[in-house]
XYZ file of C-alpha atoms in Angstrom:
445
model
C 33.293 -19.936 -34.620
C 36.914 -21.434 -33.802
C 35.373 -23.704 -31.076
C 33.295 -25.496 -34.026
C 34.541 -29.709 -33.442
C 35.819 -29.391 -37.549
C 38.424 -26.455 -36.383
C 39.984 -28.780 -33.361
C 43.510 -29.587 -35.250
C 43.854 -25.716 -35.948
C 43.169 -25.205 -31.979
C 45.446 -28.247 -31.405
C 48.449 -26.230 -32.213
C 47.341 -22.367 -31.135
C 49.464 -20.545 -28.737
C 48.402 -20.252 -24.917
C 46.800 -17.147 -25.813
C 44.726 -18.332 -28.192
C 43.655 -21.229 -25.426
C 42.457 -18.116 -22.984
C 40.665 -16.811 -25.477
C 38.741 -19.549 -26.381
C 37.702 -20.356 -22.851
C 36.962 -16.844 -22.499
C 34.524 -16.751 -25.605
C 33.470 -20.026 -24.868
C 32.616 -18.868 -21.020
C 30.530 -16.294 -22.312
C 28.800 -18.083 -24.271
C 27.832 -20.182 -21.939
C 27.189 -17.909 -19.656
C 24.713 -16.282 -21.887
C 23.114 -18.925 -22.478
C 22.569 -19.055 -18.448
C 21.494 -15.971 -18.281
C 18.664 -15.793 -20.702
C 17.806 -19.253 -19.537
C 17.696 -17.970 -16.061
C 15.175 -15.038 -17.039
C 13.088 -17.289 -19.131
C 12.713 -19.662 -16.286
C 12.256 -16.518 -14.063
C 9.362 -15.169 -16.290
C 7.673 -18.146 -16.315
C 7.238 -18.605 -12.889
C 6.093 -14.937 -12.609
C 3.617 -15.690 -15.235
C 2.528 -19.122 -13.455
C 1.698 -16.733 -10.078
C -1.265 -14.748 -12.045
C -4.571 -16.372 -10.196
C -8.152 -14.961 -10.122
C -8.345 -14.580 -6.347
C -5.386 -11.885 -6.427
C -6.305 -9.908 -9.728
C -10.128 -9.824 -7.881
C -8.362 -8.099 -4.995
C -6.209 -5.896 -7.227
C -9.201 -4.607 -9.005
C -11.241 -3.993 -5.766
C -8.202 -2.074 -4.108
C -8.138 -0.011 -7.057
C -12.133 0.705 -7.203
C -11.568 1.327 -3.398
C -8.453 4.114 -4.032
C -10.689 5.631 -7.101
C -14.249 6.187 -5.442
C -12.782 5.986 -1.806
C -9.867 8.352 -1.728
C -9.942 10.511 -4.379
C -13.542 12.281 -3.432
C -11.392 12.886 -0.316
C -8.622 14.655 -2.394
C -10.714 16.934 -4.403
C -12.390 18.231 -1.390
C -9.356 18.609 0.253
C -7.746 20.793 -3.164
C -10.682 22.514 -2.590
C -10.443 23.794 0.786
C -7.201 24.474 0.510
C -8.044 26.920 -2.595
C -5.879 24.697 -5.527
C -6.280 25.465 -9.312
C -6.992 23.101 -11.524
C -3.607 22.519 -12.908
C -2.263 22.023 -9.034
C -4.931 19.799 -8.147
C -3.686 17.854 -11.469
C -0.304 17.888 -10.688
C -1.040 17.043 -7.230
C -3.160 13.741 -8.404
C -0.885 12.841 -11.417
C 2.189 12.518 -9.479
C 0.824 10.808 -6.354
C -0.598 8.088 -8.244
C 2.517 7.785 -10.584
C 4.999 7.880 -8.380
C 2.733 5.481 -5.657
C 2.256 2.735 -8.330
C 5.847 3.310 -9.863
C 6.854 2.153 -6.325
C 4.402 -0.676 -5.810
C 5.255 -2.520 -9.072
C 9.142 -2.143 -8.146
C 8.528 -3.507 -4.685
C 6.142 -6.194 -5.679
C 8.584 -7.736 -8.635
C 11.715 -7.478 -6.939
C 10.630 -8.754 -3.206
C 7.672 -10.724 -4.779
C 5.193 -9.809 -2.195
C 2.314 -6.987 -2.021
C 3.624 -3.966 -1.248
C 0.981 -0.949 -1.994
C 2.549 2.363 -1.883
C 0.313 5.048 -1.755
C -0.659 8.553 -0.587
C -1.346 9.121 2.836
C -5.400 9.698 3.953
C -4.847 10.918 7.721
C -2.010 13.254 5.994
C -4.162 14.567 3.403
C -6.905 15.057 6.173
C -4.552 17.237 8.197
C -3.890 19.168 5.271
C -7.301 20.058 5.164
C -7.301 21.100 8.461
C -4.442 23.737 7.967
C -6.409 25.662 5.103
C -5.850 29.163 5.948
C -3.225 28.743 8.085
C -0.651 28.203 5.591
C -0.263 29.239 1.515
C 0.654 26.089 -0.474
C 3.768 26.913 -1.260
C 4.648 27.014 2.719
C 2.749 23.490 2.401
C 5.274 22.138 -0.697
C 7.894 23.120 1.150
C 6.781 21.617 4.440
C 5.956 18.156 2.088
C 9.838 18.321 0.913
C 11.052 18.791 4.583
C 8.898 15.757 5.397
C 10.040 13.819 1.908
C 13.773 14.321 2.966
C 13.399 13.872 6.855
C 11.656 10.350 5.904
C 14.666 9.426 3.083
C 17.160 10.253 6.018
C 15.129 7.935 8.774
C 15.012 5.182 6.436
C 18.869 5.020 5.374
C 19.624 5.506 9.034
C 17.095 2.429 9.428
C 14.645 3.343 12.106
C 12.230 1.895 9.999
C 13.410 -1.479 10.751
C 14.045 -0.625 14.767
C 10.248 0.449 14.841
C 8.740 -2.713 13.515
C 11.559 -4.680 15.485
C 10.561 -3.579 19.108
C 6.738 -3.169 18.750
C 4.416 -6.316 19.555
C 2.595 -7.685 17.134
C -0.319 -8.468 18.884
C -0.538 -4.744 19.644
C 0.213 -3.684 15.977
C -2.812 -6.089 14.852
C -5.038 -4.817 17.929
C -4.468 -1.655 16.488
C -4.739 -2.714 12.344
C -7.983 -4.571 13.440
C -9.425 -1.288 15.722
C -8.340 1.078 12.414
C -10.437 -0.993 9.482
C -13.322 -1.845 12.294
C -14.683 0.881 10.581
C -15.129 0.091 7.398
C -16.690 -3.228 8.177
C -19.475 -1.420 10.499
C -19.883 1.328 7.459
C -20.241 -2.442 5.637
C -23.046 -2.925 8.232
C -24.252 1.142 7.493
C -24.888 0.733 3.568
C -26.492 -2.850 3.620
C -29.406 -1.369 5.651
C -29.581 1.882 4.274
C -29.192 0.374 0.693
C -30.561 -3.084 0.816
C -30.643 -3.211 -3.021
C -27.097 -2.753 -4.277
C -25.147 -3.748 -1.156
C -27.410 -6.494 -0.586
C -26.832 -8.498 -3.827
C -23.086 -7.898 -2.963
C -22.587 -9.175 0.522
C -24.800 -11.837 -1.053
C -21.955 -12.779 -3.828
C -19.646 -12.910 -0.907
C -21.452 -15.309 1.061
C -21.865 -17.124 -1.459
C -17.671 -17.213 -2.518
C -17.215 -18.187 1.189
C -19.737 -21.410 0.911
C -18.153 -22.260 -2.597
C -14.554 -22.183 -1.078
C -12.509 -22.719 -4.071
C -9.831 -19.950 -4.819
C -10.902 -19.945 -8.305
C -13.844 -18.199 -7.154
C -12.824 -15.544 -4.632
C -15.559 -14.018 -3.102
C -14.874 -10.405 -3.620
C -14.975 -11.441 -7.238
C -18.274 -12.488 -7.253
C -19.347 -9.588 -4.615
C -18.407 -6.945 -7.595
C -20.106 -8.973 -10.295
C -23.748 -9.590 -7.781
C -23.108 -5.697 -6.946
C -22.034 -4.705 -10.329
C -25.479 -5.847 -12.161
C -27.317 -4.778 -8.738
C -26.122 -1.066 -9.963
C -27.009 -1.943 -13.525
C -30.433 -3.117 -12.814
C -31.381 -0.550 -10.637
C -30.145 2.326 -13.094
C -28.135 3.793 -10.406
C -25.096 4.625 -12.602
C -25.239 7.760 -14.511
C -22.212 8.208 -16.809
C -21.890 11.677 -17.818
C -20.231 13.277 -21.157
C -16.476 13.491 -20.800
C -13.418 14.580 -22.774
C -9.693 13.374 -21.549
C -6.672 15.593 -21.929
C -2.876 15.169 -20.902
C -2.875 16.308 -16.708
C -1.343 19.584 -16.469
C 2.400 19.307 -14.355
C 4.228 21.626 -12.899
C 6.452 22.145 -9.727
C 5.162 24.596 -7.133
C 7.029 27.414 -5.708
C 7.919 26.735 -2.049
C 8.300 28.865 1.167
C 10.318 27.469 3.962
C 9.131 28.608 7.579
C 9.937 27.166 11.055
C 6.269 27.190 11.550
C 5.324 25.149 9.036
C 7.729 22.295 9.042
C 7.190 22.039 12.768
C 2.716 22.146 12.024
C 3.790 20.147 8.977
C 6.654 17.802 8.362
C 7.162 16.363 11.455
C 3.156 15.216 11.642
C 3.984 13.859 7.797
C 6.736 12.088 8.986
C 5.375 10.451 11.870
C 2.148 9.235 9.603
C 4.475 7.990 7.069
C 6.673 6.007 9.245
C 4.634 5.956 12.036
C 1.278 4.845 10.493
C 2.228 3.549 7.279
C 5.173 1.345 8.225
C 3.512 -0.068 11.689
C -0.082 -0.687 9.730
C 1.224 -1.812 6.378
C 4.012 -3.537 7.193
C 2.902 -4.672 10.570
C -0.009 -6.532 8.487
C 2.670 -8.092 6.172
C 4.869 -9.606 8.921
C 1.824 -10.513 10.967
C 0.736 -12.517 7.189
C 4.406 -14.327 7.437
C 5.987 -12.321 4.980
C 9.794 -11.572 5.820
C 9.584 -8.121 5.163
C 12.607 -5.390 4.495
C 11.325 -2.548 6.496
C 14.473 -0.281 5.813
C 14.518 -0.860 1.544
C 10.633 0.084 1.872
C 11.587 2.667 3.989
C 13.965 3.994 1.669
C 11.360 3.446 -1.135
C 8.772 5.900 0.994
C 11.159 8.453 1.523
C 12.165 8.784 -2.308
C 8.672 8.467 -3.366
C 7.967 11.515 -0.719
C 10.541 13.546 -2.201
C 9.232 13.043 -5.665
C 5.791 13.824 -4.844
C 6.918 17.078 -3.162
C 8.598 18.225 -6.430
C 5.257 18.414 -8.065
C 2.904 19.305 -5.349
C 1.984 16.437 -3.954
C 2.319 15.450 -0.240
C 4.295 11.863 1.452
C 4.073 8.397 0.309
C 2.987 5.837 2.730
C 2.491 1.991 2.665
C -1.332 1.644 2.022
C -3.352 0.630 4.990
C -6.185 -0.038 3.675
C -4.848 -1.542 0.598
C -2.465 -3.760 2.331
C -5.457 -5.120 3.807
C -7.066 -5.666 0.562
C -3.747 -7.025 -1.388
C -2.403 -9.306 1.570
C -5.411 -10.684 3.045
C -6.288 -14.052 2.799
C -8.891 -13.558 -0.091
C -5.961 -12.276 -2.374
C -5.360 -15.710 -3.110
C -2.213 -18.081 -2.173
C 0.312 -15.911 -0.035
C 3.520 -16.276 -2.539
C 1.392 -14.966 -5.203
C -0.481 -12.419 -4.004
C 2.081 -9.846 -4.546
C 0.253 -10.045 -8.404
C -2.851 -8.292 -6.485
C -1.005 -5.476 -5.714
C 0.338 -4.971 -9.137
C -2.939 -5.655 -10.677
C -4.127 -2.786 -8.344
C -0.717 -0.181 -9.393
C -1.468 -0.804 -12.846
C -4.864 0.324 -12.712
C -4.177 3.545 -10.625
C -1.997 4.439 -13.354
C -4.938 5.345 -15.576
C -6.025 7.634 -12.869
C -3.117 9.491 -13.135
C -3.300 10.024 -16.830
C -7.307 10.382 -16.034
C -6.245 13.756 -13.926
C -8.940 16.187 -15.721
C -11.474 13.031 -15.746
C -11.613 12.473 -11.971
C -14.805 13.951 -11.160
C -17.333 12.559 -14.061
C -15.933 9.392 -13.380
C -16.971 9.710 -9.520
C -20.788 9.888 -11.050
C -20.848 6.753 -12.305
C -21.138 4.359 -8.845
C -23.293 4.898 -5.692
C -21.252 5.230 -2.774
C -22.814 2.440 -1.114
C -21.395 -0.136 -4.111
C -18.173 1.218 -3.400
C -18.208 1.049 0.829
C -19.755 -2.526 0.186
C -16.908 -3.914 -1.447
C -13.932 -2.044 0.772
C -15.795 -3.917 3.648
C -16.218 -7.042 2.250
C -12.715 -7.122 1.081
C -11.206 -6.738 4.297
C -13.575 -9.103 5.923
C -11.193 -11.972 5.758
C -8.055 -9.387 6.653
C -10.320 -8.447 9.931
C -10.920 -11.891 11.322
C -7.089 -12.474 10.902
C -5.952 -9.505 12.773
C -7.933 -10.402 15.506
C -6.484 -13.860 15.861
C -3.499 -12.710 15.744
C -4.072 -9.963 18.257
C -5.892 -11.923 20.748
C -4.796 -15.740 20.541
C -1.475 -15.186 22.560
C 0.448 -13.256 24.771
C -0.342 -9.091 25.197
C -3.782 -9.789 24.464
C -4.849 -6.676 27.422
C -2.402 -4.410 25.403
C -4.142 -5.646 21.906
C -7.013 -4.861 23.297
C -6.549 -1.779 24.677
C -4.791 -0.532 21.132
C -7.946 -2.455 19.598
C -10.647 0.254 21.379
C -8.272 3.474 20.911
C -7.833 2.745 16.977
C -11.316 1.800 16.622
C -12.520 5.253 17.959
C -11.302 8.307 15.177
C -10.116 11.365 17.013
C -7.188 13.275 16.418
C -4.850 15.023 18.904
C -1.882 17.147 18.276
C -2.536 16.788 14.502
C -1.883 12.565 15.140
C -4.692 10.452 14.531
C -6.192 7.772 17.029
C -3.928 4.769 14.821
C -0.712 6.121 16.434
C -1.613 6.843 20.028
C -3.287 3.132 19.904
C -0.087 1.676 19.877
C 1.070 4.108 22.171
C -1.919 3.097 24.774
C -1.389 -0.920 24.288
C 2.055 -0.481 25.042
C 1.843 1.456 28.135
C -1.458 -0.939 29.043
C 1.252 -3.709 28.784
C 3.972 -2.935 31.264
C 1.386 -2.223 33.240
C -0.912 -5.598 33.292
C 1.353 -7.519 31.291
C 5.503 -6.757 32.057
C 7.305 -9.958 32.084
C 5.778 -10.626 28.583
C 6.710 -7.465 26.917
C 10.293 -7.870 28.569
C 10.897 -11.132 27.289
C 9.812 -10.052 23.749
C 12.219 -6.935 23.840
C 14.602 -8.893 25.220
C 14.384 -11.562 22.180
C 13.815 -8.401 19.858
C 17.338 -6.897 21.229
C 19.226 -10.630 20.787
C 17.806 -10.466 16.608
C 18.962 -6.507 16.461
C 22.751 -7.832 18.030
C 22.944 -10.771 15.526
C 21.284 -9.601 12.824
């Protein structure tokens, strides 16, 4: 090249033009040289970030989602009277799209965010069968896809999580996974022999206390040869085959979007992004409600298209993937793609779902989804009840903790509701001042 040291008498007596474009070459060069140097250093640290304690948490999120959630699906196809190739739609593009969406989020913003399908939404589904064909239903999950796109550019997302408490929002995380940690309780007594050896590996992660042996790690392993031992899994014969995909035909009706959509939305943005999120500030992560937001609603609208109902930000899973046992909290966003990349192969594992449900005992699996959110648990209620709006916390604490649902909303929702109004009741001047800080942020932010 013309910038070579041997070629500086030629440049010596080039024209001005010649001059620009040698800087300009030489600039881009350069800059190149920047660039890739930038990504290499970029990689690295990404690399650096992988740690035991977060892929143990990605891989118990994702046995949680497969044995935990999709049972819940199937049933639900079921009621609602699905083929085969629309319950395989309906799995292969809520998985895809959900881990699609919690890769991008994790790599770009660096911290865990699970996106997911919603559970209370697929439970009120089952509740309509009957009431409404699935295409009325597909069309009702667009409405709701769209309606939460729309919310999140407009950025209520971001005025939701910025004028609720958080010591009501972790009342009411800690009252909604209560559950699963008495169910914890359930299976140890009524299965001494597979959950036992598993709390067992936990207890004994907690009195190690080095990261490089998380606890839910070794509570998988103890539980895993517990299973083994006791010839509890039965594998069955199985042959795997491309999902079948297809987009459903749809049927708009007021009815439906008003029984439908507006519940979706109000789970999605209601549940999802006061939960999930809520967890993730509450953890000290600096979190962009509205780009998530956005995320949710595209990932809705997506789902739709192929029969599948709204994306949500993983409740459970956040609990999981940002807790404390995930490992240091700048790299535990590597638990959460640990966890994505695994659902993946349920997606593509569409026609495989059920044999594979045959393999673990249910009490293996409700073991480690209470074990994992031990740590998540005994955070949330520090956080809800170490400060200020502890009667509100507490009050959203006992309404989440007790599963009803009214109106088609479940008991999560009207929690917050509750240890708000139990606030300006017993505890006014607190809640003002926090609005009134929350409304100085909104001005200058």
């Amino acid at each position: 090249p013309f910038w070579k040291p041997h070629q500086k008498t030629a440049f010596a007596g080039s024209s001005l033009g010649q001059l620009d474009r040698l800087v300009a070459v030489t600039m881009i060069h350069e800059g190149g040289r920047a660039t890739i140097f930038g990504m290499l250093t970029k990689l690295q640290k990404f690399t650096r970030d992988i740690n035991a304690a977060a892929m143990w948490a990605g891989v118990t999120a994702f046995v949680w989602y497969a044995f935990g959630a999709v049972p819940l699906h199937i049933a639900v196809a079921s009621q609602l009277g699905l083929t085969a190739a629309q319950s395989s739609s309906w799995i292969f593009i809520i998985w895809t799209s959900g881990a699609v969406a919690s890769i991008s989020l994790s790599v770009y913003y660096r911290m865990p965010v699970p996106i997911t399908w919603s559970i209370p939404g697929l439970i009120y589904l089952g509740t309509l069968a009957g009431e409404f064909t699935f295409s009325e239903i597909a069309a009702a999950n667009l409405v709701a896809g769209v309606l939460i796109l729309v919310l999140g550019v407009l950025g209520v997302g971001g005025q939701i999580m910025r004028w609720l408490p958080l010591p009501i929002v972790m009342g009411m995380f800690a009252g909604s996974i209560f559950g699963y940690v008495t169910r914890l309780v359930d299976v140890t007594v009524g299965d001494v022999a597979v959950a036992g050896p598993a709390v067992g590996g936990y207890l004994v992660g907690r009195l190690i206390g080095n990261p490089r042996v998380p606890p839910v790690g070794l509570a998988v392993l103890f539980g895993a040869i517990a299973v083994m031992i006791g010839g509890q899994a039965t594998p069955e014969a199985m042959s795997w085959s491309l999902p079948s995909i297809g987009v459903p035909s749809m049927t708009f009706s007021t009815s439906s979007i008003l029984a439908i959509s507006l519940p979706m939305v109000v789970l999605a943005l209601g549940l999802g992004n006061v939960q999930g999120l809520g967890f993730l500030i509450g953890q000290g992560y600096k979190v962009p409600v509205n780009p998530i937001s956005i995320v949710i609603g595209i990932t809705s609208v997506i789902n739709a298209l192929l029969g599948g109902h709204p994306a949500i930000v993983a409740r459970t899973g956040v609990a999981i993937l940002a807790g404390p046992d995930a490992g240091p909290k700048e790299q535990r966003y590597w638990a959460n793609l640990t966890a994505a990349t695994l659902t993946l192969i349920i997606a593509l594992a569409a026609g495989l779902v059920i044999p594979i449900l045959a393999v673990l005992p249910s009490s293996y699996i409700f073991a480690l989804a209470g074990l994992a959110i031990f740590a998540s648990l005994q955070d949330a209620f520090q956080k809800a009840f170490s400060g200020n709006l502890a009667f509100g916390a507490l009050v959203a604490f006992a309404v989440a903790s007790t599963p009803f649902s009214y109106v088609g909303i479940t008991s999560a929702l009207w929690a917050v509701l509750a240890g708000l109004g139990a606030s300006l009741i017993a505890e006014r001047g607190q809640l003002r001042e926090l609005w009134r800080v929350g409304a100085t942020e909104s001005t200058l932010g």
